[in-house]
Amino acid sequence: MTAHSLQSLLTFEEFSQRFLHELVKRDGDNYDREYLTSCLKYSKKLIDNKLPVIFSRKHLCALTGYTSKFIESAVGSPHLFYRQFSVPKKSSGMRLISEPLPSLKDLQRWIYKNLLLKIPVSVAAKAFVPGRKLRDGARFHVGQKFVIRVDISDFFPSITRNRVFGLFRSMGYSSKVSSDLSRLCCVDDCLPQGGVCSAYISNMILRSTDARLLMYARSNSLRYTRYADDFTISGNFFSPTILDYLVSVINSEGFDVNHKKTAVMRTSTRQMAVGHVVNSRVNAPRVYRRSLRQAAYYIEKFGLDNHLAHLGETRSAARDYYLGKASFALSANPLDRNALELREVLLGERGGLIIQA
């Protein structure tokens, strides 16, 4: 029976009729009625949630267009399908990035689009959700008397393949299919930082955490958002019990808090949420905006290549790097003059000598 034709049907009733038709066509009137009942029971939850029905690895191959040999290799030896490199962390140290190779990346995109995006995540989750922006994670905390920030230690490595397996099982997939899907999304038995599915899966894994903290915040006149592993709670009346509760919930959900990054910020200090200042309005930090103005001045005067040479940098795609820095500031304040000036210079709108590095 053709997998694609069955997937194109929208309702469970239509799916049932077509499934029976294909079964009779294959086996005649002697088809296995117990098998039919079992398959339809398995399919109903998936179809009701608008998820593709996947009966087996062979079925997954038919849906994705990949051969059984490829999926068997990717499932059995996932480390062979990634390239790893390190990038500097914002604070200190290096962060390991595991980027899937093109074939596995394409397969992960299929899982992301056809499975993961069908499952909604918490309204408190502001990262890696289509339609939600960085600014959304900051604007809720503007003008509050205090802002608490808590981070998770080793966020993606903390989400093990077993937890991802459990996630796919909870969606309604069989143990064998869930095992294949979890192995296609993980490497070294955890979510890779750099995988297509990792970010959205982390949001799904944290739905319980978000629900508990959102309920607590609403019951105590507080505001709660989460940007990846960056938890933020704010309000007008601070109590140490708020921080204690936040940490206890995170720990009870199987994560460790990075206490070095825990911060309680009051109005007398610079209050930060997802990298933005939120004391009175959302804005990029002053030092950050000043660095944009300085970069615009030197790039316009000397050209991008000369500016980088002066700094002793050999950064590739430097133009995109600086455009990204400007975009970050503009995501906080679309009228930021420093960011707009840098973008104008980089795009050649002010007649500067812009040479791609």
Coordinates of C-alpha atoms in Angstrom, one line a residue:
M1 CA 0.0 0.0 0.0
T2 CA 1.4 3.4 -0.9
A3 CA 2.5 5.5 2.1
H4 CA 2.2 8.8 0.3
S5 CA -1.4 8.4 -0.7
L6 CA -2.4 7.5 2.8
Q7 CA -0.6 10.6 4.2
S8 CA -2.5 12.9 1.9
L9 CA -5.8 12.1 3.6
L10 CA -6.9 14.6 6.3
T11 CA -9.3 12.7 8.6
F12 CA -9.1 9.5 10.4
E13 CA -12.3 8.3 8.7
E14 CA -10.8 8.8 5.3
F15 CA -7.5 7.2 6.4
S16 CA -9.4 4.2 7.7
Q17 CA -11.4 3.7 4.5
R18 CA -8.3 3.9 2.3
F19 CA -6.3 1.7 4.6
L20 CA -9.0 -1.0 4.4
H21 CA -9.2 -0.6 0.7
E22 CA -5.5 -1.1 0.2
L23 CA -5.5 -4.1 2.7
V24 CA -8.3 -5.8 0.8
K25 CA -6.6 -5.1 -2.5
R26 CA -3.4 -6.8 -1.2
D27 CA -4.9 -9.7 0.8
G28 CA -8.4 -10.1 -0.5
D29 CA -11.3 -10.9 1.8
N30 CA -9.0 -13.0 4.0
Y31 CA -7.2 -9.9 5.3
D32 CA -6.2 -9.9 9.0
R33 CA -8.9 -8.0 10.9
E34 CA -6.9 -8.0 14.1
Y35 CA -4.0 -6.4 12.1
L36 CA -6.4 -3.8 10.7
T37 CA -7.7 -2.9 14.2
S38 CA -4.2 -2.6 15.6
C39 CA -3.0 -0.4 12.8
L40 CA -6.0 1.9 12.9
K41 CA -5.8 2.2 16.7
Y42 CA -2.1 3.2 16.4
S43 CA -2.9 5.7 13.6
K44 CA -5.8 7.6 15.3
K45 CA -3.8 9.6 17.8
L46 CA -1.3 10.6 15.2
I47 CA -3.9 11.7 12.7
D48 CA -6.0 13.5 15.3
N49 CA -2.8 15.5 16.1
K50 CA -2.1 16.1 12.4
L51 CA 1.0 14.0 12.6
P52 CA 2.2 11.7 9.8
V53 CA 1.5 8.0 10.5
I54 CA 4.8 6.1 10.5
F55 CA 4.5 2.3 11.0
S56 CA 8.1 1.3 10.5
R57 CA 11.6 2.2 9.2
K58 CA 10.5 1.1 5.7
H59 CA 7.5 3.4 6.0
L60 CA 9.8 6.3 7.2
C61 CA 12.0 5.7 4.1
A62 CA 9.0 5.9 1.8
L63 CA 7.9 9.2 3.4
T64 CA 11.3 10.9 3.4
G65 CA 12.7 9.5 0.2
Y66 CA 15.8 8.1 1.9
T67 CA 17.0 4.5 1.5
S68 CA 16.8 2.0 4.3
K69 CA 20.6 1.7 4.0
F70 CA 21.1 5.4 4.7
I71 CA 18.8 5.5 7.6
E72 CA 20.3 2.3 9.1
S73 CA 23.7 4.0 8.9
A74 CA 22.6 7.3 10.3
V75 CA 20.8 5.5 13.2
G76 CA 23.6 3.1 13.9
S77 CA 26.6 5.4 13.6
P78 CA 25.3 9.0 13.9
H79 CA 28.7 10.4 14.8
L80 CA 29.8 9.7 11.2
F81 CA 27.1 12.2 9.9
Y82 CA 28.3 15.3 11.8
R83 CA 31.2 17.7 11.6
Q84 CA 32.3 19.2 14.9
F85 CA 33.9 22.5 15.6
S86 CA 34.2 24.9 18.5
V87 CA 33.2 28.5 18.8
P88 CA 34.0 31.0 21.7
K89 CA 31.3 31.4 24.3
K90 CA 30.2 35.0 25.1
S91 CA 31.6 34.7 28.6
S92 CA 34.6 32.4 28.5
G93 CA 35.6 29.0 27.2
M94 CA 34.6 27.2 24.0
R95 CA 31.2 25.8 22.8
L96 CA 31.2 22.5 20.8
I97 CA 29.0 22.7 17.7
S98 CA 27.9 19.4 16.0
E99 CA 26.6 20.2 12.6
P100 CA 24.9 17.4 10.6
L101 CA 26.1 16.7 7.1
P102 CA 23.8 17.8 4.3
S103 CA 22.0 14.5 3.9
L104 CA 21.2 14.1 7.6
K105 CA 20.4 17.8 7.8
D106 CA 17.8 17.4 5.1
L107 CA 16.3 14.5 6.9
Q108 CA 16.2 16.4 10.2
R109 CA 14.4 19.3 8.3
W110 CA 11.7 16.8 7.3
I111 CA 11.3 15.7 11.0
Y112 CA 11.2 19.3 12.1
K113 CA 8.7 20.4 9.6
N114 CA 6.4 17.4 9.5
L115 CA 6.5 16.2 13.1
L116 CA 7.9 18.7 15.6
L117 CA 6.2 21.9 14.3
K118 CA 2.8 20.2 14.7
I119 CA 3.2 20.2 18.4
P120 CA 2.7 23.6 20.1
V121 CA 5.1 24.7 22.9
S122 CA 4.5 27.1 25.8
V123 CA 3.7 30.8 25.2
A124 CA 6.6 31.4 27.6
A125 CA 9.1 29.9 25.1
K126 CA 10.4 32.9 23.1
A127 CA 13.3 31.2 21.2
F128 CA 13.2 28.9 18.1
V129 CA 9.5 29.2 17.5
P130 CA 8.3 30.6 14.1
G131 CA 6.8 34.0 14.5
R132 CA 8.4 34.8 17.9
K133 CA 11.3 37.2 18.0
L134 CA 14.2 38.0 20.4
R135 CA 12.5 41.2 21.5
D136 CA 9.5 39.1 22.7
G137 CA 11.6 37.6 25.4
A138 CA 12.7 41.0 26.7
R139 CA 9.7 43.4 26.4
F140 CA 7.7 41.5 29.1
H141 CA 10.2 42.5 31.7
V142 CA 10.5 46.3 31.0
G143 CA 10.0 48.6 33.9
Q144 CA 9.9 45.9 36.7
K145 CA 11.4 46.4 40.1
F146 CA 13.5 43.3 39.8
V147 CA 14.6 40.9 37.1
I148 CA 15.9 37.4 37.9
R149 CA 17.9 35.5 35.3
V150 CA 18.9 31.8 35.6
D151 CA 20.7 29.6 33.1
I152 CA 21.0 25.8 32.7
S153 CA 24.4 24.2 32.7
D154 CA 25.3 22.2 29.6
F155 CA 21.8 22.6 28.2
F156 CA 21.7 20.5 25.1
P157 CA 24.0 17.7 26.5
S158 CA 21.5 17.5 29.4
I159 CA 18.8 16.4 27.0
T160 CA 19.6 12.8 26.5
R161 CA 18.5 10.5 23.7
N162 CA 16.3 8.6 26.2
R163 CA 14.4 11.8 26.8
V164 CA 14.0 12.5 23.1
F165 CA 12.8 8.9 22.7
G166 CA 10.2 9.5 25.4
L167 CA 9.1 12.6 23.6
F168 CA 8.4 10.8 20.3
R169 CA 6.6 8.0 22.3
S170 CA 4.4 10.6 23.9
M171 CA 3.5 11.9 20.5
G172 CA 2.1 8.5 19.7
Y173 CA 4.9 6.7 17.8
S174 CA 5.9 3.1 18.4
S175 CA 9.0 2.2 20.3
K176 CA 10.9 1.2 17.1
V177 CA 9.9 4.3 15.2
S178 CA 10.6 6.5 18.3
S179 CA 14.0 4.9 18.6
D180 CA 14.9 5.6 15.0
L181 CA 13.6 9.2 15.2
S182 CA 15.5 9.9 18.4
R183 CA 18.7 8.5 17.0
L184 CA 18.3 10.6 13.8
C185 CA 18.0 13.7 16.0
C186 CA 20.8 12.9 18.5
V187 CA 24.5 12.2 18.5
D188 CA 26.7 10.9 21.4
D189 CA 23.4 10.1 23.1
C190 CA 22.2 13.7 23.5
L191 CA 20.9 16.6 21.5
P192 CA 23.6 18.2 19.4
Q193 CA 24.1 21.9 19.5
G194 CA 23.8 22.6 15.8
G195 CA 21.2 20.0 14.9
V196 CA 18.2 21.1 13.0
C197 CA 15.7 19.6 15.5
S198 CA 17.6 20.3 18.7
A199 CA 16.2 23.8 19.5
Y200 CA 12.6 22.9 19.0
I201 CA 12.9 19.6 20.8
S202 CA 14.3 21.4 23.8
N203 CA 11.2 23.6 23.8
M204 CA 9.1 20.5 23.8
I205 CA 11.1 18.9 26.5
L206 CA 10.7 22.0 28.7
R207 CA 6.9 22.3 28.3
S208 CA 6.3 20.9 31.8
T209 CA 8.9 23.3 33.2
D210 CA 7.3 26.2 31.4
A211 CA 3.8 25.2 32.6
R212 CA 4.9 25.1 36.2
L213 CA 6.7 28.3 36.2
L214 CA 4.1 30.1 34.2
M215 CA 1.4 29.1 36.7
Y216 CA 3.6 30.2 39.6
A217 CA 4.3 33.5 38.0
R218 CA 0.6 34.2 37.2
S219 CA -0.4 33.2 40.8
N220 CA 2.2 35.7 42.2
S221 CA 1.8 38.7 39.9
L222 CA 5.2 37.9 38.3
R223 CA 6.3 37.7 34.6
Y224 CA 8.0 34.7 33.2
T225 CA 9.7 34.0 29.9
R226 CA 12.3 31.5 28.7
Y227 CA 14.7 32.0 25.8
A228 CA 16.4 28.6 25.2
D229 CA 18.1 27.9 28.6
D230 CA 17.8 31.5 29.7
F231 CA 15.0 31.7 32.3
T232 CA 13.7 35.2 33.3
I233 CA 11.3 36.1 36.0
S234 CA 10.5 39.7 37.0
G235 CA 8.1 41.6 39.2
N236 CA 7.6 44.5 41.6
F237 CA 8.1 42.7 45.0
F238 CA 11.2 40.6 45.3
S239 CA 11.5 37.6 47.7
P240 CA 14.3 35.1 47.9
T241 CA 11.6 32.4 47.7
I242 CA 11.0 33.3 44.1
L243 CA 14.6 32.4 43.1
D244 CA 14.5 29.3 45.3
Y245 CA 11.3 28.1 43.6
L246 CA 12.7 28.8 40.1
V247 CA 15.9 26.8 40.9
S248 CA 14.0 23.9 42.5
V249 CA 11.7 23.5 39.5
I250 CA 14.6 23.5 37.1
N251 CA 16.4 20.9 39.2
S252 CA 13.3 18.7 39.6
E253 CA 12.9 18.6 35.8
G254 CA 16.4 17.0 35.5
F255 CA 18.6 20.1 34.8
D256 CA 21.4 21.8 36.7
V257 CA 21.5 25.5 37.2
N258 CA 24.6 27.4 36.2
H259 CA 24.9 29.4 39.5
K260 CA 27.7 31.6 38.0
K261 CA 25.2 33.2 35.7
T262 CA 22.4 33.5 38.2
A263 CA 21.5 37.2 38.7
V264 CA 19.0 39.3 40.6
M265 CA 18.9 42.8 39.0
R266 CA 17.1 45.7 40.6
T267 CA 16.2 49.1 39.2
S268 CA 19.4 50.6 40.6
T269 CA 21.5 48.4 38.3
R270 CA 21.4 47.5 34.6
Q271 CA 18.6 44.9 34.2
M272 CA 19.2 42.4 31.4
A273 CA 16.8 40.0 29.7
V274 CA 18.0 37.9 26.7
G275 CA 20.9 40.2 26.1
H276 CA 18.9 43.4 26.1
V277 CA 18.6 46.2 28.7
V278 CA 15.0 46.4 30.0
N279 CA 15.1 49.0 32.8
S280 CA 12.8 51.5 31.0
R281 CA 12.6 50.2 27.5
V282 CA 14.1 47.4 25.4
N283 CA 17.6 48.4 24.1
A284 CA 20.9 46.8 23.3
P285 CA 23.6 47.6 26.0
R286 CA 25.2 51.0 25.7
V287 CA 28.7 49.5 25.3
Y288 CA 27.5 47.3 22.5
R289 CA 25.8 50.2 20.6
R290 CA 29.0 52.3 21.1
S291 CA 31.0 49.5 19.5
L292 CA 28.7 49.6 16.5
R293 CA 29.2 53.3 16.0
Q294 CA 32.9 52.9 16.2
A295 CA 32.9 50.0 13.7
A296 CA 30.8 52.1 11.3
Y297 CA 33.3 55.0 11.5
Y298 CA 36.4 52.9 10.8
I299 CA 34.8 50.8 8.1
E300 CA 33.5 53.9 6.3
K301 CA 36.8 55.7 6.5
F302 CA 39.3 52.8 5.8
G303 CA 37.2 50.0 4.3
L304 CA 36.3 46.6 5.8
D305 CA 39.5 44.8 4.9
N306 CA 41.7 47.5 6.3
H307 CA 39.6 47.7 9.5
L308 CA 40.0 44.0 10.0
A309 CA 43.7 44.1 9.3
H310 CA 44.1 46.9 11.9
L311 CA 42.3 44.7 14.5
G312 CA 44.4 41.7 13.6
E313 CA 41.4 39.6 12.6
T314 CA 41.1 37.2 9.7
R315 CA 37.3 36.7 10.1
S316 CA 35.6 35.2 7.1
A317 CA 32.2 36.6 6.0
A318 CA 33.0 39.7 8.1
R319 CA 30.3 41.8 6.4
D320 CA 27.6 39.3 7.5
Y321 CA 29.1 39.3 11.0
Y322 CA 28.8 43.0 11.4
L323 CA 25.3 43.0 9.8
G324 CA 24.4 40.4 12.4
K325 CA 25.6 42.6 15.2
A326 CA 23.6 45.5 13.8
S327 CA 20.5 43.3 13.4
F328 CA 20.7 42.3 17.1
A329 CA 20.6 45.9 18.2
L330 CA 17.7 46.6 15.7
S331 CA 15.8 43.7 17.1
A332 CA 15.6 45.6 20.4
N333 CA 15.1 49.0 19.0
P334 CA 14.3 49.3 15.2
L335 CA 15.3 53.0 15.4
D336 CA 18.8 52.5 17.0
R337 CA 20.9 55.1 15.2
N338 CA 24.2 53.3 15.7
A339 CA 22.9 50.1 14.2
L340 CA 21.3 51.8 11.3
E341 CA 24.5 53.7 10.6
L342 CA 26.6 50.6 10.6
R343 CA 24.1 48.8 8.3
E344 CA 24.1 51.7 5.9
V345 CA 27.8 51.7 5.7
L346 CA 28.0 47.9 5.2
L347 CA 25.4 48.0 2.5
G348 CA 27.2 50.8 0.7
E349 CA 24.4 53.3 1.1
R350 CA 26.7 56.1 2.2
G351 CA 29.3 55.8 -0.4
G352 CA 31.9 54.2 1.8
L353 CA 34.6 51.9 0.4
I354 CA 33.2 48.5 1.4
I355 CA 35.4 45.5 0.5
Q356 CA 34.3 42.0 1.3
A357 CA 36.7 40.2 3.6

